[in-house]
PDB file of C-alpha atoms in Angstrom:
ATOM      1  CA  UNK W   1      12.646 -60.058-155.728  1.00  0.00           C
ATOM      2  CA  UNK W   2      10.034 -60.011-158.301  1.00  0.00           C
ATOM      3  CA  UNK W   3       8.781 -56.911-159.077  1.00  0.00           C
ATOM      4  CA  UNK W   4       5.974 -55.524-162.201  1.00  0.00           C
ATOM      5  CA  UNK W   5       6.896 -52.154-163.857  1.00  0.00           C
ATOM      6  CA  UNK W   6       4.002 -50.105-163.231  1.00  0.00           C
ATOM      7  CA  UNK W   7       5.006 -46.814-165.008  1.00  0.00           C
ATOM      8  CA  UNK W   8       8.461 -44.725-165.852  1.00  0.00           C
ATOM      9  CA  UNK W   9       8.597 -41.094-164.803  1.00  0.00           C
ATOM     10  CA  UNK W  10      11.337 -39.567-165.630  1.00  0.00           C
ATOM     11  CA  UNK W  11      14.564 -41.517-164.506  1.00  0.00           C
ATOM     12  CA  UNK W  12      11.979 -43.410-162.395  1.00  0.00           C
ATOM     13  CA  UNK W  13      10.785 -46.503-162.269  1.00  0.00           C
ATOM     14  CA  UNK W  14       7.472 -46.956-160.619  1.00  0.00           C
ATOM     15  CA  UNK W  15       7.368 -50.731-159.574  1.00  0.00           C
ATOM     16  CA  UNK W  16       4.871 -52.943-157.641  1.00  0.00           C
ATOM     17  CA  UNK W  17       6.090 -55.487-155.067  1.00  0.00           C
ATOM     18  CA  UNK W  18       4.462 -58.997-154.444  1.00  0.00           C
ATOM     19  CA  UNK W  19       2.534 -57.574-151.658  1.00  0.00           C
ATOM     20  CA  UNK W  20       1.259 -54.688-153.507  1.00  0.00           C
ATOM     21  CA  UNK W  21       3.205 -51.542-152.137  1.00  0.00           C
ATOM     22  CA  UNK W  22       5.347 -49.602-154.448  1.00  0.00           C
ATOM     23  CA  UNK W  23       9.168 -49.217-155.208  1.00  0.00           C
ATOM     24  CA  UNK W  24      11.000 -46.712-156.917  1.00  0.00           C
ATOM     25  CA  UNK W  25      14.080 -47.548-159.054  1.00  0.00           C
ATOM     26  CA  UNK W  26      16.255 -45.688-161.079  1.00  0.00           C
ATOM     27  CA  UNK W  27      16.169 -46.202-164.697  1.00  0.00           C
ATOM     28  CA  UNK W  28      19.913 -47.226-164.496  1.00  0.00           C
ATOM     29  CA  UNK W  29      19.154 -50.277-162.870  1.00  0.00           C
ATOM     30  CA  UNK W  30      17.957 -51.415-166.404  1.00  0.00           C
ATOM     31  CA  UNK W  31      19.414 -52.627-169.108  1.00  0.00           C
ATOM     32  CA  UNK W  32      16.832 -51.041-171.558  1.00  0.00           C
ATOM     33  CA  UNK W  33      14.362 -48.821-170.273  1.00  0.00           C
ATOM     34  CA  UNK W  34      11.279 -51.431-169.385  1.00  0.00           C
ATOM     35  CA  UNK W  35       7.717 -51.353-170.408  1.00  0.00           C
ATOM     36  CA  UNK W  36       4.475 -51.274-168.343  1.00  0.00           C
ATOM     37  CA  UNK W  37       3.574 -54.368-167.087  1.00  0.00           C
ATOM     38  CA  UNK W  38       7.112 -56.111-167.602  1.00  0.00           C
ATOM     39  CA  UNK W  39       7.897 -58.781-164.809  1.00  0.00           C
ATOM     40  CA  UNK W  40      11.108 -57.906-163.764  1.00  0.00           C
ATOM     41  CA  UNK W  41      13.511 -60.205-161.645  1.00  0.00           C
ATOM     42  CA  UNK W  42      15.508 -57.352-159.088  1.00  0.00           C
ATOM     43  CA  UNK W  43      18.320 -58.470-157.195  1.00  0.00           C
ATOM     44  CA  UNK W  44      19.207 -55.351-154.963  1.00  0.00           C
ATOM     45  CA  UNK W  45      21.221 -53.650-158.238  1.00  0.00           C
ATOM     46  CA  UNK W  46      20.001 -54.933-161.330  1.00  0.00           C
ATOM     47  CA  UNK W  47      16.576 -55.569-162.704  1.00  0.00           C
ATOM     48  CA  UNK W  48      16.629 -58.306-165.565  1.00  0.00           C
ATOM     49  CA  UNK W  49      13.444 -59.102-167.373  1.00  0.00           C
ATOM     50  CA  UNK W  50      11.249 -62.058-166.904  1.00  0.00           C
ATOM     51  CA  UNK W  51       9.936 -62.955-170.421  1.00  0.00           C
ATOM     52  CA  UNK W  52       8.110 -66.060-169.101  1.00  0.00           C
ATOM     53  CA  UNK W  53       6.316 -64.699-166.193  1.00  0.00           C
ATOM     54  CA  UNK W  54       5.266 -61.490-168.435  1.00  0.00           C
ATOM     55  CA  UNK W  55       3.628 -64.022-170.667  1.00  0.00           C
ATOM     56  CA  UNK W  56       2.267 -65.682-167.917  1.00  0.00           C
ATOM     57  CA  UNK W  57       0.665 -62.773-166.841  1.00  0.00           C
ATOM     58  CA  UNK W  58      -0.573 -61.461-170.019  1.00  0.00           C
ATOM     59  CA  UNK W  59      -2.512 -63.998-170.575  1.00  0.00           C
ATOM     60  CA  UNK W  60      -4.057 -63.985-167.257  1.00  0.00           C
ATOM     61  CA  UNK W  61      -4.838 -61.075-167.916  1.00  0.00           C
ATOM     62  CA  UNK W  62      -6.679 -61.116-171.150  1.00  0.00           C
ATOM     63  CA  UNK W  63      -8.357 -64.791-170.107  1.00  0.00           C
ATOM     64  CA  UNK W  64      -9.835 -62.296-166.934  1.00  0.00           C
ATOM     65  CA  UNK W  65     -10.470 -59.498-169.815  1.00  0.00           C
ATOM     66  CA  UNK W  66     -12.267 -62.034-171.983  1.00  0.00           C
ATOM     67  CA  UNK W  67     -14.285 -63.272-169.229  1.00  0.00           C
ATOM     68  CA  UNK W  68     -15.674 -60.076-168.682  1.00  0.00           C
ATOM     69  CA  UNK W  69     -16.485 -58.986-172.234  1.00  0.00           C
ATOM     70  CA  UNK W  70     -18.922 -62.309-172.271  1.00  0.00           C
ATOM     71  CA  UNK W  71     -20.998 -61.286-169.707  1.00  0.00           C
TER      72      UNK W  71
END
């Protein structure tokens, strides 16, 4: 399941799902505690980082950003 950190509070992770509701997961299911807006890959125990889709999305994100600064 792909999943984007949204925020960490506490020992929580705050994640959104593909169809936009919200999952909590314990910061032990990290290897290193993630950052907001990491892609994460989650397979029911572990959540591995997605390097490529974060990218991906980044620069969706800024293209959208950019967009909007030239109007």
């Amino acid at each position: 399941m792909r999943l984007i950190v949204d925020r960490t509070e506490g020992n929580r992770v705050i994640c959104e799902q593909e169809d936009g509701t919200n999952i909590e997961l314990s910061v032990t299911c990290f290897k290193t505690r993630p950052q907001d807006g990491t892609v994460v890959v989650w397979d029911g125990i572990l959540a591995l980082p997605d390097p490529a889709a974060t990218a991906a999305r980044k620069q969706k994100l800024q293209s959208r950003f950019d967009r909007l600064k030239k109007r």
